C-alpha atoms as one frame of an Amber mdcrd trajectory, in Angstrom:
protein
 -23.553  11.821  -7.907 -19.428  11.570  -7.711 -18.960   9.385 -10.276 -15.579
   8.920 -12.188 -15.304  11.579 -14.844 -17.899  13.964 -13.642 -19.905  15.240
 -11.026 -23.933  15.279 -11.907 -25.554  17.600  -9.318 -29.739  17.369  -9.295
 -31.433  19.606  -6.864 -35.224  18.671  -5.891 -37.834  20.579  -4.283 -41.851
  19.692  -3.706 -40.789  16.357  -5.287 -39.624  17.720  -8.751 -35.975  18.364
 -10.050 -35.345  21.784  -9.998 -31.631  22.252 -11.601 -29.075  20.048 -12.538
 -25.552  20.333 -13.673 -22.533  18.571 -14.909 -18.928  19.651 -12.826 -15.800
  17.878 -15.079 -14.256  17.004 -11.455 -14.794  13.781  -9.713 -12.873  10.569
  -9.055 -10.582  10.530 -12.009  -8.835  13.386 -11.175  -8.441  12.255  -7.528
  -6.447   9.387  -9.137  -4.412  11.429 -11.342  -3.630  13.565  -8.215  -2.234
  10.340  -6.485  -0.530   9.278  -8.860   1.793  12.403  -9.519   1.705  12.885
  -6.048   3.124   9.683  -5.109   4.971   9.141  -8.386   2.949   5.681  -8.758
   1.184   4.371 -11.865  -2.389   4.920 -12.677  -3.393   1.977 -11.989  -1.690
   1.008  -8.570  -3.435   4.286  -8.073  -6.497   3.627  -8.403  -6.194   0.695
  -5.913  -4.482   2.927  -3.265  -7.364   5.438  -3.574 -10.111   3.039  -3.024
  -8.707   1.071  -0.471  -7.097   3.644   1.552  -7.637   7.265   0.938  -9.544
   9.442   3.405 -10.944  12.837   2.142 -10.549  14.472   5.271  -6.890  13.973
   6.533  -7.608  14.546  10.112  -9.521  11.598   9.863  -6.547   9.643   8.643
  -4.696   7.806  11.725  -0.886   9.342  10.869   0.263   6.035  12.371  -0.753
   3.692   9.705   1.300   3.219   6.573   0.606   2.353   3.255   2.908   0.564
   0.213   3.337   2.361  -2.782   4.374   0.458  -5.747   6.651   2.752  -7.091
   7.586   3.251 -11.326   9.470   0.959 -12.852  11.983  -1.813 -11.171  12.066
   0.491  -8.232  11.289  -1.056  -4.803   7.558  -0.141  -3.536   7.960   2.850
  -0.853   6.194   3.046   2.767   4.020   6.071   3.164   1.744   7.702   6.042
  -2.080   7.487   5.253  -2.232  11.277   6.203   0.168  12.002   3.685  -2.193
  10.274   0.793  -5.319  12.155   2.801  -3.679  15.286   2.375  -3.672  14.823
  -1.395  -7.171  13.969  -1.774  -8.589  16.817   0.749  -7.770  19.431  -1.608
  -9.476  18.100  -4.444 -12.591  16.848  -3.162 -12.473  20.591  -0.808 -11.855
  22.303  -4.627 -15.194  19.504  -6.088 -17.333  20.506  -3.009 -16.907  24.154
  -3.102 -17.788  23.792  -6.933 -20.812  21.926  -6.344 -21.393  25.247  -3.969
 -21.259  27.620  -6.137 -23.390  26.106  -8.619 -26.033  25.862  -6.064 -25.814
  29.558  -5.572 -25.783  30.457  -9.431 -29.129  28.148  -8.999 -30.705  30.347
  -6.619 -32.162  27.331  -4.879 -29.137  26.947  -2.113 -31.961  28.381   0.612
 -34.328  25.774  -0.552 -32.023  22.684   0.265 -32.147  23.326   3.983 -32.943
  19.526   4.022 -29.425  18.836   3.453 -27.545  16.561   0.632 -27.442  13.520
  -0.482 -23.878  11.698  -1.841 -24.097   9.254  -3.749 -21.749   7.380  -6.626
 -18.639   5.380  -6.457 -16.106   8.390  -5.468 -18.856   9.234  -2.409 -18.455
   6.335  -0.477 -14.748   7.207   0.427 -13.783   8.197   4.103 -14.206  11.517
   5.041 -16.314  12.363   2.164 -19.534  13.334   4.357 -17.610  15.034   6.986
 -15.819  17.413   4.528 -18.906  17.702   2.385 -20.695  19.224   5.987 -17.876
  21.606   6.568 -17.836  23.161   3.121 -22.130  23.045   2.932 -22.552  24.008
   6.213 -25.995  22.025   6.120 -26.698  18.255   6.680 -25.163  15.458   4.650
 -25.933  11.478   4.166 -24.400   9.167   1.975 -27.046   7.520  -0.400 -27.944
   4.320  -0.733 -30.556   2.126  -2.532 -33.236   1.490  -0.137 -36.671  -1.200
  -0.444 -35.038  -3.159  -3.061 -35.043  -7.376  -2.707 -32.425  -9.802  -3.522
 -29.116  -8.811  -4.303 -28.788  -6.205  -1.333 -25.310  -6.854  -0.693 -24.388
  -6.570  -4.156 -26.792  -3.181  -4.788 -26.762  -1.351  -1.371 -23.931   0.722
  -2.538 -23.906   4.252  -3.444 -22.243   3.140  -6.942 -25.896   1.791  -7.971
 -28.127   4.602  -6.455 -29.053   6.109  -9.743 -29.240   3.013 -11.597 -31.250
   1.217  -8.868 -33.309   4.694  -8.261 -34.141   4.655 -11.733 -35.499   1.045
 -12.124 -37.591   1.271  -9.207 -38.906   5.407 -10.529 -40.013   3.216 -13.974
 -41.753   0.484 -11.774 -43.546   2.880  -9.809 -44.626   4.575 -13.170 -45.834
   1.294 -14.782 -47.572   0.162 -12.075 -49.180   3.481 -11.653 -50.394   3.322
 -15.904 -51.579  -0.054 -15.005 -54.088   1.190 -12.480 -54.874   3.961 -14.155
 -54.900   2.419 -17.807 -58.610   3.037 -19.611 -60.593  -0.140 -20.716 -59.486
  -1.166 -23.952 -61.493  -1.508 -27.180 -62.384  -4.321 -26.574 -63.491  -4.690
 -23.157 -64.928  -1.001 -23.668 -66.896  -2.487 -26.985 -68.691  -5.246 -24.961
 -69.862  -2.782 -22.215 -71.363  -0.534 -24.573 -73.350  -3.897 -26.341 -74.106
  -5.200 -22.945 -75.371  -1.852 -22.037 -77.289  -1.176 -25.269 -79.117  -4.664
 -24.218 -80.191  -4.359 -21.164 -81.467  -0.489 -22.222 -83.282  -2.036 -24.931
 -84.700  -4.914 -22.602 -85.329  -3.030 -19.677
């Protein structure tokens, strides 16, 4: 789960979590790395990264440009998209390879032949499944909340995958104590008279 200041890695196996862990790198940093890079505020960064960075720079078509608002009263500046890809590579290559590593400190990396799933805001960017493949070497999807109702356009984004995965964990769960839930006093109390009376009648 990319999210913006860190990286929360889960791995699950027969259905339970097995390990987590917390990496300090994700999507702020990829921001800060644009904006020194491209000597552009914070802010204008942020925009540039999520509308047109690519985390794989061969992906990145090096005819298309981009405007960079630049510091100051400065006049924005015309850049190539593979020159902003080439920024971000590194650092999701540097997250990725972390996320690695902590997998094989884990001791489960064998068990996860299943492959990975991506999911939180910094995920969804361009390039971020391909590269995640290359450094995993094992299958990769980008996640998604799935059998949900109503507001699918606004939920079916890998932002809301926890948050979503969680409600519908704690529905399952209720439901499940519903069905499962023992008689209570009172119902239990007028069983036991009931049978007492037909014992006594019978």
């Amino acid at each position: 789960d990319i999210g913006g200041g860190t990286t929360d890695l889960a791995v699950f196996s027969g259905g339970a979590i097995r390990h987590t862990a917390v990496i300090p790198i994700a999507g702020d940093q990829v921001t800060n790395d644009i904006a020194v890079s491209l000597r552009t505020p914070t802010h204008h960064a942020e925009e540039i990264k999520m509308k047109f960075a690519c985390a794989l720079s061969q992906l990145a078509n090096s005819d298309e440009t981009i405007e960079v608002p630049s510091v100051g009263d400065r006049p924005p500046r015309r850049l190539a998209r593979q020159t902003l890809a080439e920024v971000v590579e590194p650092r999701y290559e540097e997250l990725f390879a972390l996320v690695r590593e902590e997998l094989r400190r884990s001791g489960f990396e064998e068990v996860i032949a299943a492959g990975v799933v991506l999911t939180g805001g910094s995920a969804k960017m361009e390039g971020a499944v391909e590269l995640a493949e290359e450094v995993f070497h094992m299958p990769v999807r980008l996640g998604v909340p799935q059998h949900i109702t109503g507001l699918v356009d606004v939920v079916s984004n890998p932002i809301h995958s926890t948050g979503v995965g969680l409600l519908l964990y704690g529905r399952e769960n209720y439901l499940r104590g519903r069905r499962d839930m023992p008689l209570s006093g009172n119902v239990r109390g007028t069983f036991d008279r009931m049978k007492a009376w037909f014992q006594g009648n019978f």
